[in-house]
């Protein structure tokens, strides 16, 4: 009883009246993290199958072979989505389920049928799908052909994107080309911590980021030229960002460090797409200066955008933001011989001791950072429509279904978003909680839980049970819906 009172009071405190009538209330997932069915019905392997099947890469050598088994249990997921009252659901396609070798020469009809069912079921319940074309899980065959380091990848990705627009675009109106190029390039090719597990500090990271931008731009231009007039959808790319604040706001050096932290993370991708068509000036100058110091050829590490290719500037119909945490930032002075992204960036972020940590050590809970970041995006990137395409709070250790700290987190975060809308005039159009379900959290396997629904990974049925925070989120959505109805009458 007591808990119900607590929940009610929390959700009641969110200023729902501030949110626009057509606000997208969503939750997000990604194919490899939930689907399972890794080798059934014609699906080809992805870099994540290979990575997770390699000993020592993932917590307790866990894999996404079964995960939440959403490939078989989609009906259960749909029930969860409806239970929350979501208006939108963000999912990703497994590229190698649709095109097993990554190329459009070989289409897997069972993969097409699966996603058709998902999309049709959502639409039948008036839930809008938002589809990410590639959320970290590149088809392995394309990886073997050079993957994201090869310039050819932009052609493969464009063909895949066109195939998806043609096949599903009559119903899907929100497309995200790629998820978090920063995380993929940095953790996948600099640190070697996620698939494909490459460690080539200070070089591959920029090439991969560049090819991701080229691939994204190609797909956006294809949509714009061939599909937009018929399908009237929107296409963007999901960019993650911390909010960086100077360690000492009174120190000009720390202020500059925080700016540079933003340039090397969000700006790396947002500046070319939303502002100038090129990388931030601080990235160009830092990387060039350090290359000279290291005796490397100028322009070899951070590639140039070719004038012979369609421009990357303007290739997003909205701003898709994934926000999790904030950092206090100061300068570092790397050794002269150090070749790494960190040395290029020349700054370092740390966690303020007053910020609570939830689950994973990197995740300091700073809801107010989101408001500041939203305002920064408004001011830096020409006041775009913003969808928060991921934001969440994790649990590690014993499962707590009455997750009151996560309830508080959603409450505080949604309050910060309402302040951004009302007081800062930011055009926030939607919010997607990460995640609908507990799932395969990359190298942490199943040891970290982000779901609004608990999933019992010890049972074949993979039972889904709502967390207190799921009920809380549902209550906020329902209050908003009631408010809109009253406003209309
Ligand atoms: C994001 C990623 C998600 C999810 C989340 C929580 O970087 O897009 O797939 O894992 O982090 O760590």
Tab-separated table of C-alpha atoms and ligand atoms in Angstrom:
chain	number	residue	atom	x	y	z
A	1	UNK	CA	0.000	0.000	0.000
A	2	UNK	CA	2.693	2.359	1.070
A	3	UNK	CA	4.558	1.800	-2.178
A	4	UNK	CA	1.503	2.642	-4.242
A	5	UNK	CA	1.222	5.953	-2.442
A	6	UNK	CA	4.882	6.584	-3.127
A	7	UNK	CA	4.503	5.832	-6.819
A	8	UNK	CA	1.428	7.967	-7.190
A	9	UNK	CA	3.078	10.926	-5.551
A	10	UNK	CA	6.120	10.585	-7.765
A	11	UNK	CA	4.363	10.396	-11.098
A	12	UNK	CA	2.011	13.193	-10.005
A	13	UNK	CA	4.954	15.491	-9.544
A	14	UNK	CA	5.998	15.335	-13.192
A	15	UNK	CA	4.726	18.466	-14.941
A	16	UNK	CA	3.016	16.601	-17.779
A	17	UNK	CA	1.090	19.679	-18.900
A	18	UNK	CA	4.326	21.086	-20.313
A	19	UNK	CA	4.768	18.239	-22.793
A	20	UNK	CA	3.326	18.795	-26.284
A	21	UNK	CA	0.152	16.892	-27.205
A	22	UNK	CA	1.921	14.762	-29.800
A	23	UNK	CA	4.895	13.978	-27.531
A	24	UNK	CA	6.439	10.567	-28.257
A	25	UNK	CA	6.483	8.400	-25.134
A	26	UNK	CA	8.708	5.488	-25.954
A	27	UNK	CA	11.070	2.784	-24.847
A	28	UNK	CA	14.005	1.408	-26.797
A	29	UNK	CA	15.699	-1.913	-27.466
A	30	UNK	CA	18.251	-3.270	-29.939
A	31	UNK	CA	18.150	-6.482	-31.962
A	32	UNK	CA	21.244	-8.224	-30.650
A	33	UNK	CA	20.401	-7.326	-27.068
A	34	UNK	CA	16.913	-8.884	-27.067
A	35	UNK	CA	16.173	-11.134	-30.042
A	36	UNK	CA	18.184	-14.320	-29.623
A	37	UNK	CA	17.467	-16.714	-32.494
A	38	UNK	CA	20.988	-16.058	-33.640
A	39	UNK	CA	21.263	-19.017	-36.037
A	40	UNK	CA	17.669	-19.811	-36.949
A	41	UNK	CA	15.483	-19.130	-39.980
A	42	UNK	CA	18.333	-18.071	-42.229
A	43	UNK	CA	19.898	-15.335	-40.085
A	44	UNK	CA	23.566	-14.715	-40.936
A	45	UNK	CA	26.225	-14.082	-38.276
A	46	UNK	CA	27.080	-10.605	-37.055
A	47	UNK	CA	30.243	-9.257	-35.465
A	48	UNK	CA	28.524	-9.605	-32.092
A	49	UNK	CA	27.973	-13.342	-32.544
A	50	UNK	CA	31.664	-13.768	-33.255
A	51	UNK	CA	32.760	-11.454	-30.441
A	52	UNK	CA	30.527	-12.954	-27.748
A	53	UNK	CA	31.500	-16.476	-28.805
A	54	UNK	CA	35.151	-15.604	-28.237
A	55	UNK	CA	36.274	-16.581	-24.739
A	56	UNK	CA	36.967	-13.804	-22.297
A	57	UNK	CA	35.202	-10.983	-24.115
A	58	UNK	CA	31.906	-10.826	-22.223
A	59	UNK	CA	31.073	-11.220	-18.537
A	60	UNK	CA	31.057	-14.969	-17.789
A	61	UNK	CA	31.266	-15.622	-21.538
A	62	UNK	CA	27.573	-14.866	-21.894
A	63	UNK	CA	26.140	-14.375	-25.377
A	64	UNK	CA	23.062	-12.984	-27.099
A	65	UNK	CA	22.243	-16.429	-28.556
A	66	UNK	CA	18.914	-16.431	-26.697
A	67	UNK	CA	18.846	-13.132	-24.779
A	68	UNK	CA	15.169	-12.189	-24.137
A	69	UNK	CA	14.201	-14.548	-26.958
A	70	UNK	CA	12.190	-11.751	-28.527
A	71	UNK	CA	12.463	-13.507	-31.880
A	72	UNK	CA	10.049	-16.084	-30.460
A	73	UNK	CA	8.391	-13.966	-27.794
A	74	UNK	CA	7.479	-10.808	-29.677
A	75	UNK	CA	3.860	-11.119	-28.505
A	76	UNK	CA	5.112	-10.814	-24.938
A	77	UNK	CA	7.091	-7.702	-25.796
A	78	UNK	CA	4.021	-6.202	-27.421
A	79	UNK	CA	2.050	-6.845	-24.252
A	80	UNK	CA	4.739	-5.019	-22.247
A	81	UNK	CA	4.660	-2.085	-24.656
A	82	UNK	CA	0.884	-1.841	-24.382
A	83	UNK	CA	0.986	-2.212	-20.632
A	84	UNK	CA	3.138	0.917	-20.444
A	85	UNK	CA	0.844	2.806	-22.820
A	86	UNK	CA	3.749	3.759	-25.086
A	87	UNK	CA	2.979	5.853	-28.157
A	88	UNK	CA	6.291	4.898	-29.819
A	89	UNK	CA	8.659	1.941	-29.718
A	90	UNK	CA	12.295	2.108	-30.833
A	91	UNK	CA	13.713	-1.190	-32.063
A	92	UNK	CA	16.585	-2.091	-34.328
A	93	UNK	CA	16.710	-4.444	-37.281
A	94	UNK	CA	19.275	-7.185	-37.300
A	95	UNK	CA	20.909	-6.473	-40.682
A	96	UNK	CA	22.079	-10.089	-41.005
A	97	UNK	CA	18.576	-11.415	-40.266
A	98	UNK	CA	17.275	-9.469	-43.258
A	99	UNK	CA	20.331	-9.789	-45.510
A	100	UNK	CA	22.361	-12.744	-44.176
A	101	UNK	CA	25.620	-11.804	-45.922
A	102	UNK	CA	24.913	-8.083	-45.628
A	103	UNK	CA	24.264	-7.559	-49.330
A	104	UNK	CA	20.913	-6.960	-50.953
A	105	UNK	CA	21.635	-9.838	-53.395
A	106	UNK	CA	20.430	-12.287	-50.817
A	107	UNK	CA	17.233	-11.460	-48.906
A	108	UNK	CA	15.993	-13.654	-46.057
A	109	UNK	CA	12.173	-13.840	-46.379
A	110	UNK	CA	11.782	-15.100	-42.796
A	111	UNK	CA	13.600	-12.042	-41.499
A	112	UNK	CA	11.333	-9.810	-43.549
A	113	UNK	CA	8.284	-11.661	-42.224
A	114	UNK	CA	9.439	-11.229	-38.612
A	115	UNK	CA	9.864	-7.469	-38.852
A	116	UNK	CA	6.668	-7.126	-40.875
A	117	UNK	CA	4.803	-8.765	-38.049
A	118	UNK	CA	6.440	-6.540	-35.430
A	119	UNK	CA	5.672	-3.398	-37.400
A	120	UNK	CA	2.129	-4.409	-38.298
A	121	UNK	CA	1.306	-5.382	-34.729
A	122	UNK	CA	2.596	-2.052	-33.454
A	123	UNK	CA	0.648	-0.050	-36.015
A	124	UNK	CA	-2.521	-2.050	-35.290
A	125	UNK	CA	-2.225	-0.817	-31.698
A	126	UNK	CA	-1.506	2.759	-32.790
A	127	UNK	CA	2.124	2.554	-31.634
A	128	UNK	CA	4.622	4.208	-33.963
A	129	UNK	CA	7.787	2.220	-34.663
A	130	UNK	CA	11.126	4.019	-34.723
A	131	UNK	CA	13.637	1.736	-36.426
A	132	UNK	CA	17.402	1.803	-36.081
A	133	UNK	CA	18.969	0.218	-39.144
A	134	UNK	CA	22.178	-0.803	-37.414
A	135	UNK	CA	22.769	-0.894	-33.679
A	136	UNK	CA	26.377	-2.178	-33.414
A	137	UNK	CA	25.736	-5.615	-35.066
A	138	UNK	CA	27.371	-5.432	-38.501
A	139	UNK	CA	26.984	-8.611	-40.599
A	140	UNK	CA	30.164	-10.637	-40.156
A	141	UNK	CA	30.577	-11.147	-43.909
A	142	UNK	CA	30.830	-7.393	-44.383
A	143	UNK	CA	33.324	-7.207	-41.557
A	144	UNK	CA	35.432	-9.738	-43.417
A	145	UNK	CA	35.281	-7.485	-46.468
A	146	UNK	CA	36.817	-4.652	-44.495
A	147	UNK	CA	33.808	-3.620	-42.407
A	148	UNK	CA	33.627	-0.067	-41.149
A	149	UNK	CA	37.260	0.598	-42.042
A	150	UNK	CA	36.569	0.122	-45.724
A	151	UNK	CA	35.109	2.999	-47.769
A	152	UNK	CA	32.929	0.390	-49.528
A	153	UNK	CA	30.807	0.070	-46.407
A	154	UNK	CA	28.893	3.212	-47.375
A	155	UNK	CA	27.643	1.438	-50.532
A	156	UNK	CA	26.617	-1.679	-48.638
A	157	UNK	CA	24.858	0.355	-45.998
A	158	UNK	CA	23.082	2.476	-48.563
A	159	UNK	CA	21.770	-0.639	-50.387
A	160	UNK	CA	20.589	-2.098	-47.096
A	161	UNK	CA	18.911	1.174	-46.118
A	162	UNK	CA	17.150	1.426	-49.483
A	163	UNK	CA	15.978	-2.149	-49.116
A	164	UNK	CA	14.492	-1.291	-45.695
A	165	UNK	CA	12.887	1.953	-46.883
A	166	UNK	CA	11.338	0.099	-49.837
A	167	UNK	CA	10.137	-2.879	-47.780
A	168	UNK	CA	8.975	-1.232	-44.560
A	169	UNK	CA	8.844	2.505	-45.243
A	170	UNK	CA	5.146	2.531	-46.054
A	171	UNK	CA	4.638	2.011	-42.299
A	172	UNK	CA	7.856	3.122	-40.580
A	173	UNK	CA	8.047	6.913	-40.371
A	174	UNK	CA	11.025	7.307	-38.039
A	175	UNK	CA	14.376	5.945	-39.107
A	176	UNK	CA	17.677	6.034	-37.245
A	177	UNK	CA	20.496	5.027	-39.569
A	178	UNK	CA	23.190	4.198	-37.004
A	179	UNK	CA	23.382	4.042	-33.245
A	180	UNK	CA	26.082	5.944	-31.376
A	181	UNK	CA	28.961	6.132	-33.850
A	182	UNK	CA	31.089	7.551	-31.012
A	183	UNK	CA	30.659	4.478	-28.811
A	184	UNK	CA	30.972	2.039	-31.695
A	185	UNK	CA	34.145	3.608	-33.122
A	186	UNK	CA	35.796	4.328	-29.775
A	187	UNK	CA	35.007	1.114	-27.893
A	188	UNK	CA	35.107	-1.108	-30.985
A	189	UNK	CA	38.291	0.189	-32.688
A	190	UNK	CA	40.278	2.226	-30.143
A	191	UNK	CA	39.743	0.387	-26.864
A	192	UNK	CA	38.798	-3.010	-28.334
A	193	UNK	CA	36.163	-3.460	-25.646
A	194	UNK	CA	33.153	-4.190	-27.844
A	195	UNK	CA	32.813	-5.928	-31.212
A	196	UNK	CA	34.761	-6.147	-33.388
A	197	UNK	CA	37.354	-5.777	-30.611
A	198	UNK	CA	40.007	-3.943	-32.630
A	199	UNK	CA	42.676	-1.947	-30.776
A	200	UNK	CA	44.331	0.550	-33.103
A	201	UNK	CA	44.654	3.644	-30.943
A	202	UNK	CA	44.575	7.048	-32.521
A	203	UNK	CA	43.823	5.991	-36.089
A	204	UNK	CA	41.064	3.468	-36.845
A	205	UNK	CA	38.666	5.331	-34.584
A	206	UNK	CA	38.562	8.355	-36.921
A	207	UNK	CA	38.341	6.274	-40.087
A	208	UNK	CA	35.457	4.239	-38.702
A	209	UNK	CA	33.663	7.359	-37.486
A	210	UNK	CA	34.162	8.907	-40.907
A	211	UNK	CA	32.785	5.905	-42.773
A	212	UNK	CA	29.814	5.792	-40.437
A	213	UNK	CA	29.057	9.417	-41.272
A	214	UNK	CA	29.470	8.745	-44.997
A	215	UNK	CA	27.179	5.718	-44.768
A	216	UNK	CA	24.601	7.670	-42.804
A	217	UNK	CA	24.688	10.552	-45.292
A	218	UNK	CA	24.281	8.231	-48.263
A	219	UNK	CA	21.213	6.632	-46.696
A	220	UNK	CA	19.681	10.000	-45.813
A	221	UNK	CA	20.176	11.235	-49.381
A	222	UNK	CA	18.629	8.027	-50.756
A	223	UNK	CA	15.592	8.521	-48.561
A	224	UNK	CA	15.371	12.175	-49.484
A	225	UNK	CA	15.607	11.574	-53.226
A	226	UNK	CA	13.567	8.403	-53.642
A	227	UNK	CA	11.274	7.793	-50.697
A	228	UNK	CA	10.445	10.972	-48.824
A	229	UNK	CA	7.824	12.298	-51.218
A	230	UNK	CA	5.876	9.019	-50.997
A	231	UNK	CA	6.533	7.935	-47.441
A	232	UNK	CA	6.854	11.262	-45.618
A	233	UNK	CA	9.051	9.913	-42.858
A	234	UNK	CA	12.079	11.289	-41.036
A	235	UNK	CA	15.652	10.050	-40.888
A	236	UNK	CA	18.363	10.781	-38.345
A	237	UNK	CA	21.378	9.262	-36.590
A	238	UNK	CA	21.441	8.563	-32.819
A	239	UNK	CA	24.271	10.478	-31.125
A	240	UNK	CA	25.266	9.835	-27.535
A	241	UNK	CA	26.703	12.499	-25.328
A	242	UNK	CA	27.688	13.099	-21.755
A	243	UNK	CA	27.220	16.600	-20.441
A	244	UNK	CA	30.701	17.966	-19.734
A	245	UNK	CA	31.184	20.698	-17.160
A	246	UNK	CA	34.458	22.360	-16.167
A	247	UNK	CA	35.927	20.917	-12.961
A	248	UNK	CA	36.446	24.484	-11.798
A	249	UNK	CA	33.994	26.806	-13.588
A	250	UNK	CA	36.277	29.749	-12.657
A	251	UNK	CA	39.263	28.276	-14.497
A	252	UNK	CA	39.497	29.248	-18.202
A	253	UNK	CA	41.560	26.110	-18.815
A	254	UNK	CA	38.835	23.863	-17.407
A	255	UNK	CA	36.199	25.756	-19.373
A	256	UNK	CA	38.163	25.125	-22.553
A	257	UNK	CA	38.626	21.484	-21.546
A	258	UNK	CA	34.864	21.025	-21.204
A	259	UNK	CA	34.302	22.578	-24.631
A	260	UNK	CA	36.870	20.267	-26.144
A	261	UNK	CA	35.310	17.246	-24.431
A	262	UNK	CA	32.012	18.137	-26.120
A	263	UNK	CA	33.736	18.689	-29.488
A	264	UNK	CA	35.433	15.294	-29.404
A	265	UNK	CA	32.232	13.450	-28.447
A	266	UNK	CA	28.968	15.006	-29.597
A	267	UNK	CA	30.597	17.537	-31.917
A	268	UNK	CA	32.569	14.884	-33.795
A	269	UNK	CA	29.304	13.793	-35.440
A	270	UNK	CA	26.850	16.612	-34.753
A	271	UNK	CA	29.063	19.372	-36.141
A	272	UNK	CA	29.347	17.795	-39.632
A	273	UNK	CA	25.643	16.878	-39.747
A	274	UNK	CA	24.009	19.906	-38.131
A	275	UNK	CA	26.464	22.790	-38.400
A	276	UNK	CA	29.304	22.938	-40.877
A	277	UNK	CA	29.716	19.744	-42.920
A	278	UNK	CA	33.110	19.217	-41.280
A	279	UNK	CA	34.585	18.152	-37.957
A	280	UNK	CA	34.896	20.703	-35.153
A	281	UNK	CA	37.813	23.049	-35.608
A	282	UNK	CA	39.321	21.949	-32.267
A	283	UNK	CA	39.428	18.328	-33.488
A	284	UNK	CA	41.068	19.242	-36.781
A	285	UNK	CA	43.694	21.442	-35.189
A	286	UNK	CA	44.514	19.166	-32.242
A	287	UNK	CA	44.788	16.027	-34.343
A	288	UNK	CA	46.856	17.753	-37.011
A	289	UNK	CA	49.207	19.294	-34.471
A	290	UNK	CA	49.734	15.989	-32.698
A	291	UNK	CA	50.219	14.151	-35.995
A	292	UNK	CA	53.026	16.568	-36.851
A	293	UNK	CA	54.594	16.024	-33.447
A	294	UNK	CA	54.433	12.273	-33.996
A	295	UNK	CA	55.909	12.561	-37.481
A	296	UNK	CA	52.701	11.345	-39.139
A	297	UNK	CA	51.325	12.695	-42.394
A	298	UNK	CA	48.877	15.522	-41.869
A	299	UNK	CA	45.276	14.602	-42.705
A	300	UNK	CA	45.988	10.908	-42.543
A	301	UNK	CA	44.244	10.232	-39.261
A	302	UNK	CA	41.159	12.474	-39.318
A	303	UNK	CA	39.878	12.043	-42.881
A	304	UNK	CA	38.653	14.884	-45.076
A	305	UNK	CA	35.138	14.924	-46.512
A	306	UNK	CA	35.316	14.535	-50.269
A	307	UNK	CA	33.573	17.064	-52.479
A	308	UNK	CA	32.719	14.238	-54.871
A	309	UNK	CA	30.355	12.696	-52.361
A	310	UNK	CA	26.932	13.909	-51.232
A	311	UNK	CA	27.332	16.337	-48.378
A	312	UNK	CA	26.870	15.211	-44.816
A	313	UNK	CA	25.615	18.647	-43.780
A	314	UNK	CA	21.857	18.719	-43.265
A	315	UNK	CA	21.417	14.940	-43.287
A	316	UNK	CA	19.161	14.700	-40.231
A	317	UNK	CA	15.463	15.523	-39.991
A	318	UNK	CA	15.626	15.672	-36.202
A	319	UNK	CA	18.232	15.392	-33.456
A	320	UNK	CA	18.325	11.905	-31.882
A	321	UNK	CA	20.089	12.084	-28.531
A	322	UNK	CA	21.169	9.289	-26.195
A	323	UNK	CA	22.022	10.706	-22.785
A	324	UNK	CA	23.159	8.742	-19.737
A	325	UNK	CA	25.603	10.715	-17.612
A	326	UNK	CA	27.789	13.781	-17.005
A	327	UNK	CA	31.447	14.467	-16.327
A	328	UNK	CA	33.592	17.103	-14.619
A	329	UNK	CA	36.413	17.888	-17.005
A	330	UNK	CA	39.972	19.168	-16.893
A	331	UNK	CA	42.982	19.262	-19.219
A	332	UNK	CA	45.577	16.515	-19.369
A	333	UNK	CA	48.985	16.786	-20.948
A	334	UNK	CA	49.803	13.505	-22.667
A	335	UNK	CA	53.348	12.404	-23.295
A	336	UNK	CA	54.820	13.476	-26.655
A	337	UNK	CA	54.861	9.943	-28.086
A	338	UNK	CA	51.347	8.930	-27.113
A	339	UNK	CA	49.178	7.992	-30.055
A	340	UNK	CA	45.587	7.739	-28.878
A	341	UNK	CA	42.199	9.380	-29.031
A	342	UNK	CA	42.626	10.410	-25.395
A	343	UNK	CA	45.910	12.138	-26.138
A	344	UNK	CA	44.388	13.938	-29.130
A	345	UNK	CA	41.491	15.103	-27.012
A	346	UNK	CA	43.827	16.176	-24.220
A	347	UNK	CA	41.118	16.267	-21.595
A	348	UNK	CA	39.826	13.932	-18.978
A	349	UNK	CA	36.427	13.519	-17.354
A	350	UNK	CA	35.746	12.438	-13.816
A	351	UNK	CA	32.746	11.732	-11.664
A	352	UNK	CA	31.827	14.197	-8.940
A	353	UNK	CA	31.773	12.316	-5.607
A	354	UNK	CA	28.321	13.748	-4.861
A	355	UNK	CA	26.772	11.990	-7.876
A	356	UNK	CA	25.180	8.615	-7.119
A	357	UNK	CA	26.328	5.674	-9.224
A	358	UNK	CA	23.712	3.238	-10.474
A	359	UNK	CA	24.891	-0.267	-11.290
A	360	UNK	CA	27.752	0.162	-13.763
A	361	UNK	CA	30.657	2.301	-12.592
A	362	UNK	CA	30.464	4.751	-15.521
A	363	UNK	CA	26.866	5.628	-14.864
A	364	UNK	CA	26.735	8.584	-12.500
A	365	UNK	CA	23.151	9.755	-12.139
A	366	UNK	CA	22.920	13.401	-13.184
A	367	UNK	CA	19.428	14.250	-14.472
A	368	UNK	CA	20.190	17.996	-14.463
A	369	UNK	CA	22.971	17.334	-16.970
A	370	UNK	CA	20.309	16.372	-19.487
A	371	UNK	CA	18.606	19.755	-19.236
A	372	UNK	CA	21.930	21.541	-19.743
A	373	UNK	CA	22.791	19.325	-22.683
A	374	UNK	CA	19.414	19.951	-24.317
A	375	UNK	CA	19.931	23.704	-24.014
A	376	UNK	CA	23.457	23.355	-25.427
A	377	UNK	CA	22.113	21.432	-28.428
A	378	UNK	CA	19.442	24.048	-29.004
A	379	UNK	CA	22.041	26.810	-28.998
A	380	UNK	CA	24.814	24.989	-30.841
A	381	UNK	CA	22.877	23.088	-33.487
A	382	UNK	CA	20.231	25.557	-34.663
A	383	UNK	CA	17.355	24.674	-32.387
A	384	UNK	CA	16.426	21.294	-33.860
A	385	UNK	CA	13.516	19.051	-32.917
A	386	UNK	CA	15.034	16.666	-30.391
A	387	UNK	CA	14.038	13.115	-29.582
A	388	UNK	CA	15.779	11.647	-26.560
A	389	UNK	CA	16.215	8.216	-28.102
A	390	UNK	CA	17.850	6.615	-25.031
A	391	UNK	CA	18.126	7.389	-21.343
A	392	UNK	CA	18.124	4.984	-18.443
A	393	UNK	CA	19.279	3.695	-15.092
A	394	UNK	CA	20.869	0.336	-14.379
A	395	UNK	CA	20.801	-2.204	-11.594
A	396	UNK	CA	23.588	-4.637	-10.780
A	397	UNK	CA	23.519	-7.388	-8.206
A	398	UNK	CA	20.368	-8.714	-6.576
A	399	UNK	CA	17.172	-7.929	-8.479
A	400	UNK	CA	14.964	-5.323	-6.861
A	401	UNK	CA	11.519	-5.217	-8.440
A	402	UNK	CA	10.489	-2.319	-6.213
A	403	UNK	CA	13.232	-0.206	-7.758
A	404	UNK	CA	12.447	3.016	-5.992
A	405	UNK	CA	15.762	4.636	-6.907
A	406	UNK	CA	14.983	4.088	-10.581
A	407	UNK	CA	11.487	5.518	-10.034
A	408	UNK	CA	13.106	8.601	-8.553
A	409	UNK	CA	15.501	8.756	-11.489
A	410	UNK	CA	12.691	8.776	-14.071
A	411	UNK	CA	10.794	11.339	-12.071
A	412	UNK	CA	13.802	13.664	-11.778
A	413	UNK	CA	14.749	13.212	-15.414
A	414	UNK	CA	11.276	13.917	-16.754
A	415	UNK	CA	11.144	17.005	-14.551
A	416	UNK	CA	14.413	18.218	-16.062
A	417	UNK	CA	13.026	17.605	-19.542
A	418	UNK	CA	9.903	19.590	-18.681
A	419	UNK	CA	12.088	22.489	-17.505
A	420	UNK	CA	14.039	22.321	-20.763
A	421	UNK	CA	10.770	22.583	-22.696
A	422	UNK	CA	9.076	25.230	-20.558
A	423	UNK	CA	11.923	27.393	-19.309
A	424	UNK	CA	14.595	26.965	-21.983
A	425	UNK	CA	12.319	26.644	-25.002
A	426	UNK	CA	13.973	23.462	-26.252
A	427	UNK	CA	11.948	21.545	-28.846
A	428	UNK	CA	11.912	18.166	-27.176
A	429	UNK	CA	9.520	15.958	-29.122
A	430	UNK	CA	9.971	12.593	-27.507
A	431	UNK	CA	11.569	10.505	-24.798
A	432	UNK	CA	12.568	6.832	-25.088
A	433	UNK	CA	13.510	5.004	-21.912
A	434	UNK	CA	16.365	2.542	-22.209
A	435	UNK	CA	15.134	-0.104	-21.998
A	436	UNK	CA	11.801	-1.850	-22.395
A	437	UNK	CA	13.359	-5.054	-21.049
A	438	UNK	CA	16.383	-6.206	-19.118
A	439	UNK	CA	18.665	-7.438	-21.876
A	440	UNK	CA	22.162	-8.380	-23.035
A	441	UNK	CA	24.177	-5.353	-21.923
A	442	UNK	CA	27.127	-5.876	-24.305
A	443	UNK	CA	30.312	-6.781	-22.397
A	444	UNK	CA	28.407	-6.822	-19.107
A	445	UNK	CA	26.185	-9.612	-20.419
A	446	UNK	CA	23.101	-10.026	-18.252
A	447	UNK	CA	24.769	-8.751	-15.079
A	448	UNK	CA	23.429	-5.242	-15.631
A	449	UNK	CA	19.701	-4.569	-15.884
A	450	UNK	CA	18.196	-1.496	-17.528
A	451	UNK	CA	14.632	-2.728	-18.087
A	452	UNK	CA	11.237	-1.316	-17.239
A	453	UNK	CA	10.396	-5.021	-17.242
A	454	UNK	CA	12.464	-7.612	-15.448
A	455	UNK	CA	13.390	-10.651	-17.536
A	456	UNK	CA	14.109	-13.965	-15.842
A	457	UNK	CA	17.109	-15.235	-17.796
A	458	UNK	CA	17.271	-18.412	-15.726
A	459	UNK	CA	14.046	-19.745	-17.252
A	460	UNK	CA	13.390	-20.853	-20.797
A	461	UNK	CA	10.152	-18.816	-20.759
A	462	UNK	CA	12.099	-15.610	-20.136
A	463	UNK	CA	9.159	-14.299	-18.092
A	464	UNK	CA	8.714	-10.540	-18.133
A	465	UNK	CA	7.643	-8.806	-14.899
A	466	UNK	CA	7.084	-5.098	-14.585
A	467	UNK	CA	9.332	-3.127	-12.238
A	468	UNK	CA	7.951	-0.398	-10.023
A	469	UNK	CA	9.649	2.071	-12.394
A	470	UNK	CA	7.653	0.588	-15.292
A	471	UNK	CA	4.426	1.299	-13.427
A	472	UNK	CA	5.675	4.767	-12.617
A	473	UNK	CA	6.503	5.523	-16.246
A	474	UNK	CA	3.097	4.170	-17.322
A	475	UNK	CA	1.436	6.473	-14.771
A	476	UNK	CA	3.203	9.527	-16.200
A	477	UNK	CA	2.172	8.610	-19.745
A	478	UNK	CA	-1.396	8.039	-18.655
A	479	UNK	CA	-1.546	11.391	-16.819
A	480	UNK	CA	-0.267	13.133	-19.928
A	481	UNK	CA	-2.906	11.407	-22.048
A	482	UNK	CA	-5.671	12.479	-19.656
A	483	UNK	CA	-4.356	16.006	-19.607
A	484	UNK	CA	-4.403	16.177	-23.405
A	485	UNK	CA	-7.974	14.882	-23.538
A	486	UNK	CA	-9.116	17.468	-21.016
A	487	UNK	CA	-7.321	20.206	-22.910
A	488	UNK	CA	-9.128	19.229	-26.105
A	489	UNK	CA	-12.587	19.284	-24.487
B	1	LIG	C1	23.978	2.677	-25.164
B	1	LIG	C2	23.606	1.636	-26.198
B	1	LIG	C3	22.555	0.670	-25.728
B	1	LIG	C4	22.652	0.298	-24.264
B	1	LIG	C5	22.937	1.500	-23.391
B	1	LIG	C6	23.163	1.191	-21.930
B	1	LIG	O1	25.264	3.132	-25.402
B	1	LIG	O2	23.115	2.261	-27.347
B	1	LIG	O3	22.574	-0.421	-26.586
B	1	LIG	O4	23.458	-0.756	-24.063
B	1	LIG	O5	24.036	2.201	-23.870
B	1	LIG	O6	24.500	0.977	-21.647
